JSON list of C-alpha atoms and ligand atoms in Angstrom, two decimals:
[
{"chain": "A", "resi": 1, "resn": "MET", "atom": "CA", "xyz": [-65.16, -20.15, 38.79]},
{"chain": "A", "resi": 2, "resn": "GLN", "atom": "CA", "xyz": [-64.36, -20.86, 42.41]},
{"chain": "A", "resi": 3, "resn": "LYS", "atom": "CA", "xyz": [-61.76, -23.11, 43.96]},
{"chain": "A", "resi": 4, "resn": "MET", "atom": "CA", "xyz": [-63.24, -24.65, 47.06]},
{"chain": "A", "resi": 5, "resn": "ILE", "atom": "CA", "xyz": [-62.18, -27.59, 49.22]},
{"chain": "A", "resi": 6, "resn": "ALA", "atom": "CA", "xyz": [-64.53, -29.74, 51.28]},
{"chain": "A", "resi": 7, "resn": "PRO", "atom": "CA", "xyz": [-62.65, -32.17, 53.56]},
{"chain": "A", "resi": 8, "resn": "SER", "atom": "CA", "xyz": [-64.65, -35.38, 54.05]},
{"chain": "A", "resi": 9, "resn": "LEU", "atom": "CA", "xyz": [-65.03, -36.23, 57.72]},
{"chain": "A", "resi": 10, "resn": "LEU", "atom": "CA", "xyz": [-65.51, -39.89, 56.78]},
{"chain": "A", "resi": 11, "resn": "SER", "atom": "CA", "xyz": [-61.70, -40.12, 56.97]},
{"chain": "A", "resi": 12, "resn": "ALA", "atom": "CA", "xyz": [-61.44, -38.15, 60.24]},
{"chain": "A", "resi": 13, "resn": "ASP", "atom": "CA", "xyz": [-60.50, -39.65, 63.60]},
{"chain": "A", "resi": 14, "resn": "PHE", "atom": "CA", "xyz": [-63.95, -40.41, 65.09]},
{"chain": "A", "resi": 15, "resn": "LEU", "atom": "CA", "xyz": [-62.48, -40.76, 68.57]},
{"chain": "A", "resi": 16, "resn": "ASN", "atom": "CA", "xyz": [-61.23, -37.18, 68.30]},
{"chain": "A", "resi": 17, "resn": "LEU", "atom": "CA", "xyz": [-63.77, -35.66, 65.94]},
{"chain": "A", "resi": 18, "resn": "GLY", "atom": "CA", "xyz": [-63.68, -32.30, 67.72]},
{"chain": "A", "resi": 19, "resn": "LYS", "atom": "CA", "xyz": [-59.96, -32.01, 67.04]},
{"chain": "A", "resi": 20, "resn": "ASP", "atom": "CA", "xyz": [-60.46, -32.65, 63.32]},
{"chain": "A", "resi": 21, "resn": "VAL", "atom": "CA", "xyz": [-63.36, -30.18, 63.17]},
{"chain": "A", "resi": 22, "resn": "GLU", "atom": "CA", "xyz": [-61.06, -27.57, 64.74]},
{"chain": "A", "resi": 23, "resn": "MET", "atom": "CA", "xyz": [-58.37, -28.38, 62.18]},
{"chain": "A", "resi": 24, "resn": "VAL", "atom": "CA", "xyz": [-60.82, -27.74, 59.32]},
{"chain": "A", "resi": 25, "resn": "ASN", "atom": "CA", "xyz": [-62.05, -24.55, 61.03]},
{"chain": "A", "resi": 26, "resn": "SER", "atom": "CA", "xyz": [-58.49, -23.25, 61.19]},
{"chain": "A", "resi": 27, "resn": "SER", "atom": "CA", "xyz": [-57.61, -24.26, 57.62]},
{"chain": "A", "resi": 28, "resn": "GLU", "atom": "CA", "xyz": [-58.39, -22.72, 54.22]},
{"chain": "A", "resi": 29, "resn": "ALA", "atom": "CA", "xyz": [-61.13, -25.32, 53.64]},
{"chain": "A", "resi": 30, "resn": "ASP", "atom": "CA", "xyz": [-64.54, -24.01, 52.62]},
{"chain": "A", "resi": 31, "resn": "TRP", "atom": "CA", "xyz": [-67.09, -26.67, 53.65]},
{"chain": "A", "resi": 32, "resn": "PHE", "atom": "CA", "xyz": [-67.34, -29.73, 55.88]},
{"chain": "A", "resi": 33, "resn": "HIS", "atom": "CA", "xyz": [-68.32, -32.71, 53.73]},
{"chain": "A", "resi": 34, "resn": "CYS", "atom": "CA", "xyz": [-70.44, -35.16, 55.77]},
{"chain": "A", "resi": 35, "resn": "ASP", "atom": "CA", "xyz": [-71.05, -38.60, 54.23]},
{"chain": "A", "resi": 36, "resn": "VAL", "atom": "CA", "xyz": [-74.24, -40.30, 55.42]},
{"chain": "A", "resi": 37, "resn": "MET", "atom": "CA", "xyz": [-74.51, -43.99, 54.40]},
{"chain": "A", "resi": 38, "resn": "ASP", "atom": "CA", "xyz": [-77.38, -46.35, 55.16]},
{"chain": "A", "resi": 39, "resn": "GLY", "atom": "CA", "xyz": [-75.99, -49.78, 54.23]},
{"chain": "A", "resi": 40, "resn": "VAL", "atom": "CA", "xyz": [-78.77, -50.11, 51.62]},
{"chain": "A", "resi": 41, "resn": "PHE", "atom": "CA", "xyz": [-78.05, -47.56, 48.90]},
{"chain": "A", "resi": 42, "resn": "VAL", "atom": "CA", "xyz": [-74.33, -48.18, 49.47]},
{"chain": "A", "resi": 43, "resn": "PRO", "atom": "CA", "xyz": [-72.63, -51.24, 50.99]},
{"chain": "A", "resi": 44, "resn": "ASN", "atom": "CA", "xyz": [-71.44, -49.35, 54.08]},
{"chain": "A", "resi": 45, "resn": "ILE", "atom": "CA", "xyz": [-72.85, -47.55, 57.12]},
{"chain": "A", "resi": 46, "resn": "SER", "atom": "CA", "xyz": [-71.26, -44.32, 58.38]},
{"chain": "A", "resi": 47, "resn": "PHE", "atom": "CA", "xyz": [-72.93, -41.80, 60.68]},
{"chain": "A", "resi": 48, "resn": "GLY", "atom": "CA", "xyz": [-76.20, -39.91, 60.87]},
{"chain": "A", "resi": 49, "resn": "ILE", "atom": "CA", "xyz": [-78.22, -37.12, 62.46]},
{"chain": "A", "resi": 50, "resn": "PRO", "atom": "CA", "xyz": [-76.75, -36.98, 66.03]},
{"chain": "A", "resi": 51, "resn": "VAL", "atom": "CA", "xyz": [-73.19, -36.81, 64.69]},
{"chain": "A", "resi": 52, "resn": "ILE", "atom": "CA", "xyz": [-74.11, -34.02, 62.26]},
{"chain": "A", "resi": 53, "resn": "GLN", "atom": "CA", "xyz": [-75.71, -32.15, 65.18]},
{"chain": "A", "resi": 54, "resn": "ALA", "atom": "CA", "xyz": [-72.50, -32.46, 67.19]},
{"chain": "A", "resi": 55, "resn": "ILE", "atom": "CA", "xyz": [-70.31, -31.31, 64.29]},
{"chain": "A", "resi": 56, "resn": "LYS", "atom": "CA", "xyz": [-72.59, -28.30, 63.77]},
{"chain": "A", "resi": 57, "resn": "LYS", "atom": "CA", "xyz": [-71.96, -27.10, 67.34]},
{"chain": "A", "resi": 58, "resn": "GLN", "atom": "CA", "xyz": [-68.26, -26.63, 66.63]},
{"chain": "A", "resi": 59, "resn": "ALA", "atom": "CA", "xyz": [-68.06, -26.04, 62.88]},
{"chain": "A", "resi": 60, "resn": "THR", "atom": "CA", "xyz": [-67.51, -22.47, 61.69]},
{"chain": "A", "resi": 61, "resn": "LYS", "atom": "CA", "xyz": [-68.03, -23.36, 58.01]},
{"chain": "A", "resi": 62, "resn": "PRO", "atom": "CA", "xyz": [-71.05, -24.72, 56.09]},
{"chain": "A", "resi": 63, "resn": "LEU", "atom": "CA", "xyz": [-71.99, -28.40, 56.44]},
{"chain": "A", "resi": 64, "resn": "ASP", "atom": "CA", "xyz": [-72.29, -30.13, 53.08]},
{"chain": "A", "resi": 65, "resn": "VAL", "atom": "CA", "xyz": [-74.34, -33.26, 53.79]},
{"chain": "A", "resi": 66, "resn": "HIS", "atom": "CA", "xyz": [-74.02, -36.01, 51.15]},
{"chain": "A", "resi": 67, "resn": "LEU", "atom": "CA", "xyz": [-76.89, -38.48, 51.58]},
{"chain": "A", "resi": 68, "resn": "MET", "atom": "CA", "xyz": [-76.08, -41.96, 50.29]},
{"chain": "A", "resi": 69, "resn": "ILE", "atom": "CA", "xyz": [-79.41, -43.34, 51.44]},
{"chain": "A", "resi": 70, "resn": "VAL", "atom": "CA", "xyz": [-82.65, -44.67, 49.96]},
{"chain": "A", "resi": 71, "resn": "ASN", "atom": "CA", "xyz": [-85.78, -42.52, 50.34]},
{"chain": "A", "resi": 72, "resn": "PRO", "atom": "CA", "xyz": [-83.67, -39.40, 51.03]},
{"chain": "A", "resi": 73, "resn": "GLU", "atom": "CA", "xyz": [-86.79, -37.19, 50.97]},
{"chain": "A", "resi": 74, "resn": "HIS", "atom": "CA", "xyz": [-87.93, -38.77, 54.26]},
{"chain": "A", "resi": 75, "resn": "TYR", "atom": "CA", "xyz": [-84.91, -37.26, 56.03]},
{"chain": "A", "resi": 76, "resn": "PHE", "atom": "CA", "xyz": [-84.41, -33.76, 54.54]},
{"chain": "A", "resi": 77, "resn": "GLU", "atom": "CA", "xyz": [-86.14, -32.04, 57.44]},
{"chain": "A", "resi": 78, "resn": "ALA", "atom": "CA", "xyz": [-84.19, -33.95, 60.09]},
{"chain": "A", "resi": 79, "resn": "PHE", "atom": "CA", "xyz": [-80.85, -33.12, 58.44]},
{"chain": "A", "resi": 80, "resn": "ALA", "atom": "CA", "xyz": [-81.84, -29.49, 57.98]},
{"chain": "A", "resi": 81, "resn": "LYS", "atom": "CA", "xyz": [-82.71, -29.28, 61.68]},
{"chain": "A", "resi": 82, "resn": "ALA", "atom": "CA", "xyz": [-79.42, -30.98, 62.56]},
{"chain": "A", "resi": 83, "resn": "GLY", "atom": "CA", "xyz": [-77.57, -28.14, 60.82]},
{"chain": "A", "resi": 84, "resn": "ALA", "atom": "CA", "xyz": [-77.05, -29.02, 57.16]},
{"chain": "A", "resi": 85, "resn": "ASP", "atom": "CA", "xyz": [-76.36, -25.95, 54.99]},
{"chain": "A", "resi": 86, "resn": "ILE", "atom": "CA", "xyz": [-76.25, -27.96, 51.78]},
{"chain": "A", "resi": 87, "resn": "ILE", "atom": "CA", "xyz": [-78.02, -31.28, 51.21]},
{"chain": "A", "resi": 88, "resn": "THR", "atom": "CA", "xyz": [-77.16, -33.47, 48.24]},
{"chain": "A", "resi": 89, "resn": "PHE", "atom": "CA", "xyz": [-78.98, -36.71, 47.41]},
{"chain": "A", "resi": 90, "resn": "HIS", "atom": "CA", "xyz": [-78.48, -39.30, 44.70]},
{"chain": "A", "resi": 91, "resn": "TYR", "atom": "CA", "xyz": [-80.28, -39.20, 41.37]},
{"chain": "A", "resi": 92, "resn": "GLU", "atom": "CA", "xyz": [-80.25, -43.01, 41.51]},
{"chain": "A", "resi": 93, "resn": "ALA", "atom": "CA", "xyz": [-82.10, -43.05, 44.86]},
{"chain": "A", "resi": 94, "resn": "CYS", "atom": "CA", "xyz": [-84.96, -40.68, 44.08]},
{"chain": "A", "resi": 95, "resn": "THR", "atom": "CA", "xyz": [-87.89, -40.80, 41.63]},
{"chain": "A", "resi": 96, "resn": "HIS", "atom": "CA", "xyz": [-89.25, -37.26, 42.05]},
{"chain": "A", "resi": 97, "resn": "ILE", "atom": "CA", "xyz": [-86.11, -35.15, 41.85]},
{"chain": "A", "resi": 98, "resn": "HIS", "atom": "CA", "xyz": [-87.89, -31.87, 41.14]},
{"chain": "A", "resi": 99, "resn": "ARG", "atom": "CA", "xyz": [-90.13, -32.22, 44.20]},
{"chain": "A", "resi": 100, "resn": "ALA", "atom": "CA", "xyz": [-87.17, -33.27, 46.36]},
{"chain": "A", "resi": 101, "resn": "VAL", "atom": "CA", "xyz": [-85.15, -30.21, 45.33]},
{"chain": "A", "resi": 102, "resn": "GLN", "atom": "CA", "xyz": [-88.06, -27.90, 46.17]},
{"chain": "A", "resi": 103, "resn": "GLN", "atom": "CA", "xyz": [-88.47, -29.65, 49.54]},
{"chain": "A", "resi": 104, "resn": "ILE", "atom": "CA", "xyz": [-84.83, -28.99, 50.46]},
{"chain": "A", "resi": 105, "resn": "LYS", "atom": "CA", "xyz": [-85.04, -25.35, 49.35]},
{"chain": "A", "resi": 106, "resn": "SER", "atom": "CA", "xyz": [-88.23, -24.79, 51.34]},
{"chain": "A", "resi": 107, "resn": "LEU", "atom": "CA", "xyz": [-86.22, -25.73, 54.45]},
{"chain": "A", "resi": 108, "resn": "GLY", "atom": "CA", "xyz": [-83.82, -22.87, 53.72]},
{"chain": "A", "resi": 109, "resn": "VAL", "atom": "CA", "xyz": [-81.03, -25.26, 52.69]},
{"chain": "A", "resi": 110, "resn": "LYS", "atom": "CA", "xyz": [-79.07, -25.36, 49.41]},
{"chain": "A", "resi": 111, "resn": "ALA", "atom": "CA", "xyz": [-79.94, -28.33, 47.22]},
{"chain": "A", "resi": 112, "resn": "GLY", "atom": "CA", "xyz": [-77.80, -30.62, 45.09]},
{"chain": "A", "resi": 113, "resn": "VAL", "atom": "CA", "xyz": [-78.11, -33.83, 43.09]},
{"chain": "A", "resi": 114, "resn": "VAL", "atom": "CA", "xyz": [-75.37, -36.48, 43.07]},
{"chain": "A", "resi": 115, "resn": "LEU", "atom": "CA", "xyz": [-74.55, -38.67, 40.06]},
{"chain": "A", "resi": 116, "resn": "ASN", "atom": "CA", "xyz": [-72.89, -42.06, 40.34]},
{"chain": "A", "resi": 117, "resn": "PRO", "atom": "CA", "xyz": [-70.01, -42.71, 37.90]},
{"chain": "A", "resi": 118, "resn": "HIS", "atom": "CA", "xyz": [-72.32, -44.56, 35.46]},
{"chain": "A", "resi": 119, "resn": "THR", "atom": "CA", "xyz": [-75.01, -41.86, 35.31]},
{"chain": "A", "resi": 120, "resn": "PRO", "atom": "CA", "xyz": [-74.61, -39.36, 32.45]},
{"chain": "A", "resi": 121, "resn": "VAL", "atom": "CA", "xyz": [-74.81, -35.63, 33.18]},
{"chain": "A", "resi": 122, "resn": "SER", "atom": "CA", "xyz": [-77.47, -35.32, 30.45]},
{"chain": "A", "resi": 123, "resn": "VAL", "atom": "CA", "xyz": [-80.14, -36.62, 32.89]},
{"chain": "A", "resi": 124, "resn": "LEU", "atom": "CA", "xyz": [-79.91, -33.25, 34.67]},
{"chain": "A", "resi": 125, "resn": "GLU", "atom": "CA", "xyz": [-80.77, -31.16, 31.63]},
{"chain": "A", "resi": 126, "resn": "ASP", "atom": "CA", "xyz": [-84.28, -30.24, 32.83]},
{"chain": "A", "resi": 127, "resn": "ILE", "atom": "CA", "xyz": [-83.43, -29.74, 36.51]},
{"chain": "A", "resi": 128, "resn": "LEU", "atom": "CA", "xyz": [-80.04, -28.01, 36.28]},
{"chain": "A", "resi": 129, "resn": "ALA", "atom": "CA", "xyz": [-81.48, -24.49, 36.57]},
{"chain": "A", "resi": 130, "resn": "ASP", "atom": "CA", "xyz": [-83.02, -25.40, 39.96]},
{"chain": "A", "resi": 131, "resn": "LEU", "atom": "CA", "xyz": [-79.84, -26.78, 41.50]},
{"chain": "A", "resi": 132, "resn": "ASP", "atom": "CA", "xyz": [-77.30, -25.08, 43.76]},
{"chain": "A", "resi": 133, "resn": "VAL", "atom": "CA", "xyz": [-74.83, -27.96, 43.43]},
{"chain": "A", "resi": 134, "resn": "VAL", "atom": "CA", "xyz": [-74.17, -30.96, 41.19]},
{"chain": "A", "resi": 135, "resn": "LEU", "atom": "CA", "xyz": [-71.98, -33.56, 42.88]},
{"chain": "A", "resi": 136, "resn": "LEU", "atom": "CA", "xyz": [-70.18, -35.87, 40.47]},
{"chain": "A", "resi": 137, "resn": "MET", "atom": "CA", "xyz": [-68.95, -39.11, 42.03]},
{"chain": "A", "resi": 138, "resn": "SER", "atom": "CA", "xyz": [-65.45, -39.92, 40.83]},
{"chain": "A", "resi": 139, "resn": "VAL", "atom": "CA", "xyz": [-65.51, -43.27, 42.67]},
{"chain": "A", "resi": 140, "resn": "ASN", "atom": "CA", "xyz": [-68.37, -45.66, 43.40]},
{"chain": "A", "resi": 141, "resn": "PRO", "atom": "CA", "xyz": [-69.90, -44.33, 46.62]},
{"chain": "A", "resi": 142, "resn": "GLY", "atom": "CA", "xyz": [-69.51, -46.18, 49.90]},
{"chain": "A", "resi": 143, "resn": "PHE", "atom": "CA", "xyz": [-65.88, -45.94, 50.93]},
{"chain": "A", "resi": 144, "resn": "GLY", "atom": "CA", "xyz": [-63.03, -43.48, 51.30]},
{"chain": "A", "resi": 145, "resn": "GLY", "atom": "CA", "xyz": [-59.59, -44.11, 49.86]},
{"chain": "A", "resi": 146, "resn": "GLN", "atom": "CA", "xyz": [-60.63, -45.46, 46.44]},
{"chain": "A", "resi": 147, "resn": "GLN", "atom": "CA", "xyz": [-58.97, -44.76, 43.12]},
{"chain": "A", "resi": 148, "resn": "PHE", "atom": "CA", "xyz": [-60.16, -41.79, 41.06]},
{"chain": "A", "resi": 149, "resn": "ILE", "atom": "CA", "xyz": [-62.09, -42.70, 37.88]},
{"chain": "A", "resi": 150, "resn": "GLU", "atom": "CA", "xyz": [-60.39, -40.82, 35.01]},
{"chain": "A", "resi": 151, "resn": "ARG", "atom": "CA", "xyz": [-63.57, -40.57, 32.92]},
{"chain": "A", "resi": 152, "resn": "THR", "atom": "CA", "xyz": [-64.80, -37.94, 35.41]},
{"chain": "A", "resi": 153, "resn": "TYR", "atom": "CA", "xyz": [-62.85, -35.20, 33.58]},
{"chain": "A", "resi": 154, "resn": "GLU", "atom": "CA", "xyz": [-65.10, -35.58, 30.54]},
{"chain": "A", "resi": 155, "resn": "LYS", "atom": "CA", "xyz": [-68.21, -35.44, 32.73]},
{"chain": "A", "resi": 156, "resn": "ILE", "atom": "CA", "xyz": [-67.01, -32.22, 34.38]},
{"chain": "A", "resi": 157, "resn": "LYS", "atom": "CA", "xyz": [-66.38, -30.62, 30.98]},
{"chain": "A", "resi": 158, "resn": "LYS", "atom": "CA", "xyz": [-69.81, -31.68, 29.65]},
{"chain": "A", "resi": 159, "resn": "LEU", "atom": "CA", "xyz": [-71.54, -30.40, 32.76]},
{"chain": "A", "resi": 160, "resn": "ARG", "atom": "CA", "xyz": [-69.66, -27.09, 32.65]},
{"chain": "A", "resi": 161, "resn": "LYS", "atom": "CA", "xyz": [-70.81, -26.68, 29.03]},
{"chain": "A", "resi": 162, "resn": "MET", "atom": "CA", "xyz": [-74.43, -27.39, 30.02]},
{"chain": "A", "resi": 163, "resn": "ILE", "atom": "CA", "xyz": [-74.23, -24.86, 32.88]},
{"chain": "A", "resi": 164, "resn": "ILE", "atom": "CA", "xyz": [-72.83, -22.16, 30.59]},
{"chain": "A", "resi": 165, "resn": "GLU", "atom": "CA", "xyz": [-75.38, -22.87, 27.84]},
{"chain": "A", "resi": 166, "resn": "GLN", "atom": "CA", "xyz": [-78.28, -22.65, 30.28]},
{"chain": "A", "resi": 167, "resn": "GLY", "atom": "CA", "xyz": [-76.88, -19.70, 32.22]},
{"chain": "A", "resi": 168, "resn": "ALA", "atom": "CA", "xyz": [-77.28, -21.86, 35.34]},
{"chain": "A", "resi": 169, "resn": "THR", "atom": "CA", "xyz": [-75.49, -21.16, 38.63]},
{"chain": "A", "resi": 170, "resn": "ALA", "atom": "CA", "xyz": [-74.98, -24.69, 40.02]},
{"chain": "A", "resi": 171, "resn": "LEU", "atom": "CA", "xyz": [-71.56, -25.40, 41.49]},
{"chain": "A", "resi": 172, "resn": "ILE", "atom": "CA", "xyz": [-69.75, -28.51, 40.23]},
{"chain": "A", "resi": 173, "resn": "GLU", "atom": "CA", "xyz": [-68.48, -30.64, 43.12]},
{"chain": "A", "resi": 174, "resn": "VAL", "atom": "CA", "xyz": [-66.30, -33.72, 42.64]},
{"chain": "A", "resi": 175, "resn": "ASP", "atom": "CA", "xyz": [-66.06, -36.52, 45.21]},
{"chain": "A", "resi": 176, "resn": "GLY", "atom": "CA", "xyz": [-63.71, -39.50, 45.43]},
{"chain": "A", "resi": 177, "resn": "GLY", "atom": "CA", "xyz": [-60.01, -40.10, 44.93]},
{"chain": "A", "resi": 178, "resn": "VAL", "atom": "CA", "xyz": [-59.14, -36.40, 44.86]},
{"chain": "A", "resi": 179, "resn": "ASN", "atom": "CA", "xyz": [-55.53, -35.65, 45.84]},
{"chain": "A", "resi": 180, "resn": "THR", "atom": "CA", "xyz": [-52.76, -33.05, 45.42]},
{"chain": "A", "resi": 181, "resn": "LYS", "atom": "CA", "xyz": [-51.79, -34.62, 42.07]},
{"chain": "A", "resi": 182, "resn": "ASN", "atom": "CA", "xyz": [-55.17, -34.34, 40.30]},
{"chain": "A", "resi": 183, "resn": "ALA", "atom": "CA", "xyz": [-56.68, -31.27, 42.02]},
{"chain": "A", "resi": 184, "resn": "SER", "atom": "CA", "xyz": [-55.38, -28.66, 39.59]},
{"chain": "A", "resi": 185, "resn": "ALA", "atom": "CA", "xyz": [-56.56, -30.66, 36.54]},
{"chain": "A", "resi": 186, "resn": "LEU", "atom": "CA", "xyz": [-60.00, -31.03, 38.12]},
{"chain": "A", "resi": 187, "resn": "PHE", "atom": "CA", "xyz": [-60.31, -27.29, 38.73]},
{"chain": "A", "resi": 188, "resn": "GLU", "atom": "CA", "xyz": [-59.06, -26.68, 35.20]},
{"chain": "A", "resi": 189, "resn": "ALA", "atom": "CA", "xyz": [-61.70, -29.06, 33.77]},
{"chain": "A", "resi": 190, "resn": "GLY", "atom": "CA", "xyz": [-64.38, -26.94, 35.44]},
{"chain": "A", "resi": 191, "resn": "ALA", "atom": "CA", "xyz": [-64.85, -28.16, 39.02]},
{"chain": "A", "resi": 192, "resn": "ASP", "atom": "CA", "xyz": [-65.73, -25.57, 41.71]},
{"chain": "A", "resi": 193, "resn": "VAL", "atom": "CA", "xyz": [-65.56, -27.75, 44.83]},
{"chain": "A", "resi": 194, "resn": "LEU", "atom": "CA", "xyz": [-63.29, -30.73, 45.51]},
{"chain": "A", "resi": 195, "resn": "VAL", "atom": "CA", "xyz": [-64.09, -33.21, 48.28]},
{"chain": "A", "resi": 196, "resn": "ALA", "atom": "CA", "xyz": [-61.03, -34.84, 49.83]},
{"chain": "A", "resi": 197, "resn": "GLY", "atom": "CA", "xyz": [-61.06, -37.47, 52.56]},
{"chain": "A", "resi": 198, "resn": "ASN", "atom": "CA", "xyz": [-57.96, -39.60, 52.72]},
{"chain": "A", "resi": 199, "resn": "ALA", "atom": "CA", "xyz": [-55.78, -37.03, 50.96]},
{"chain": "A", "resi": 200, "resn": "VAL", "atom": "CA", "xyz": [-56.42, -34.60, 53.83]},
{"chain": "A", "resi": 201, "resn": "PHE", "atom": "CA", "xyz": [-56.85, -36.70, 56.97]},
{"chain": "A", "resi": 202, "resn": "LYS", "atom": "CA", "xyz": [-54.20, -39.32, 56.24]},
{"chain": "A", "resi": 203, "resn": "SER", "atom": "CA", "xyz": [-51.58, -36.71, 55.35]},
{"chain": "A", "resi": 204, "resn": "GLU", "atom": "CA", "xyz": [-48.89, -35.61, 57.77]},
{"chain": "A", "resi": 205, "resn": "ASN", "atom": "CA", "xyz": [-49.98, -32.00, 57.68]},
{"chain": "A", "resi": 206, "resn": "PRO", "atom": "CA", "xyz": [-53.72, -31.74, 56.86]},
{"chain": "A", "resi": 207, "resn": "VAL", "atom": "CA", "xyz": [-53.80, -27.91, 57.01]},
{"chain": "A", "resi": 208, "resn": "GLU", "atom": "CA", "xyz": [-50.95, -27.71, 54.53]},
{"chain": "A", "resi": 209, "resn": "THR", "atom": "CA", "xyz": [-52.54, -30.37, 52.28]},
{"chain": "A", "resi": 210, "resn": "ILE", "atom": "CA", "xyz": [-55.78, -28.35, 52.15]},
{"chain": "A", "resi": 211, "resn": "LYS", "atom": "CA", "xyz": [-53.73, -25.31, 51.15]},
{"chain": "A", "resi": 212, "resn": "LEU", "atom": "CA", "xyz": [-51.96, -27.33, 48.44]},
{"chain": "A", "resi": 213, "resn": "LEU", "atom": "CA", "xyz": [-55.23, -28.73, 47.08]},
{"chain": "A", "resi": 214, "resn": "LYS", "atom": "CA", "xyz": [-56.56, -25.19, 46.78]},
{"chain": "A", "resi": 215, "resn": "MET", "atom": "CA", "xyz": [-53.53, -23.53, 45.26]},
{"chain": "A", "resi": 216, "resn": "ASN", "atom": "CA", "xyz": [-52.75, -26.32, 42.87]},
{"chain": "B", "resi": 301, "resn": "LIG", "atom": "C1", "xyz": [-67.43, -41.91, 49.19]},
{"chain": "B", "resi": 301, "resn": "LIG", "atom": "C2", "xyz": [-67.69, -40.59, 49.86]},
{"chain": "B", "resi": 301, "resn": "LIG", "atom": "C3", "xyz": [-66.55, -39.65, 49.80]},
{"chain": "B", "resi": 301, "resn": "LIG", "atom": "C4", "xyz": [-65.31, -40.13, 50.50]},
{"chain": "B", "resi": 301, "resn": "LIG", "atom": "C5", "xyz": [-64.14, -39.58, 49.73]},
{"chain": "B", "resi": 301, "resn": "LIG", "atom": "O1", "xyz": [-68.60, -42.62, 49.09]},
{"chain": "B", "resi": 301, "resn": "LIG", "atom": "O2", "xyz": [-68.80, -39.95, 49.25]},
{"chain": "B", "resi": 301, "resn": "LIG", "atom": "O3", "xyz": [-66.91, -38.36, 50.25]},
{"chain": "B", "resi": 301, "resn": "LIG", "atom": "O4", "xyz": [-65.21, -39.74, 51.84]},
{"chain": "B", "resi": 301, "resn": "LIG", "atom": "O5", "xyz": [-62.97, -40.12, 50.23]},
{"chain": "B", "resi": 301, "resn": "LIG", "atom": "P1", "xyz": [-61.59, -40.04, 49.45]},
{"chain": "B", "resi": 301, "resn": "LIG", "atom": "O6", "xyz": [-61.29, -38.60, 49.23]},
{"chain": "B", "resi": 301, "resn": "LIG", "atom": "O7", "xyz": [-60.64, -40.70, 50.40]},
{"chain": "B", "resi": 301, "resn": "LIG", "atom": "O8", "xyz": [-61.75, -40.80, 48.16]},
{"chain": "B", "resi": 302, "resn": "LIG", "atom": "ZN1", "xyz": [-69.17, -37.80, 49.78]}
]
């Protein structure tokens, strides 16, 4: 199992985005987590294609684009062209998951499905083998800085069991309320990638916090 950290740029300083991208470049972080919100699927609006394009110009690590939007399949190509290396979309926002996953892969991008806190991991049983990533929401999507939902540990363990049983290769990513106190328990439960927004960007020393999250 891997121990990867994906700082969420939702908590970055948008007036100085280039500075925060450089910080992540210079840190031990593995991916840039980019939260795209449409104000329909989630009650908030963040940023979209032009901002991802700008980040891509400076980023030296993969862009992990988390789509919190309705009709995500209408935008896969645009986000792939903008520089996404991984695209994840919500199970709750898409009817034809299998087709959507194939669409993303045909663009040469890694594909992942995201589950809201209320959605059981069992819904992925027949698609798991096709996925590069499963993103488990450990808060209700829409905002940074929310409290971690403790029930997520059980979901990680169940999903890890499913992955092992099927011999699947999907990475388990966890998003929301991750910090230096719960990171080690999350990796221990079976997570491969931890997203961290506030914990990284609101800390006094983000580079050091990323290191701590990873070593924990
Ligand atoms: C929430 C987003 C998260 C968010 C995490 O809808 O998907 O990626 O930025 O922020 P923290 O780590 O502050 O909970
Ligand atoms: Zn996210």
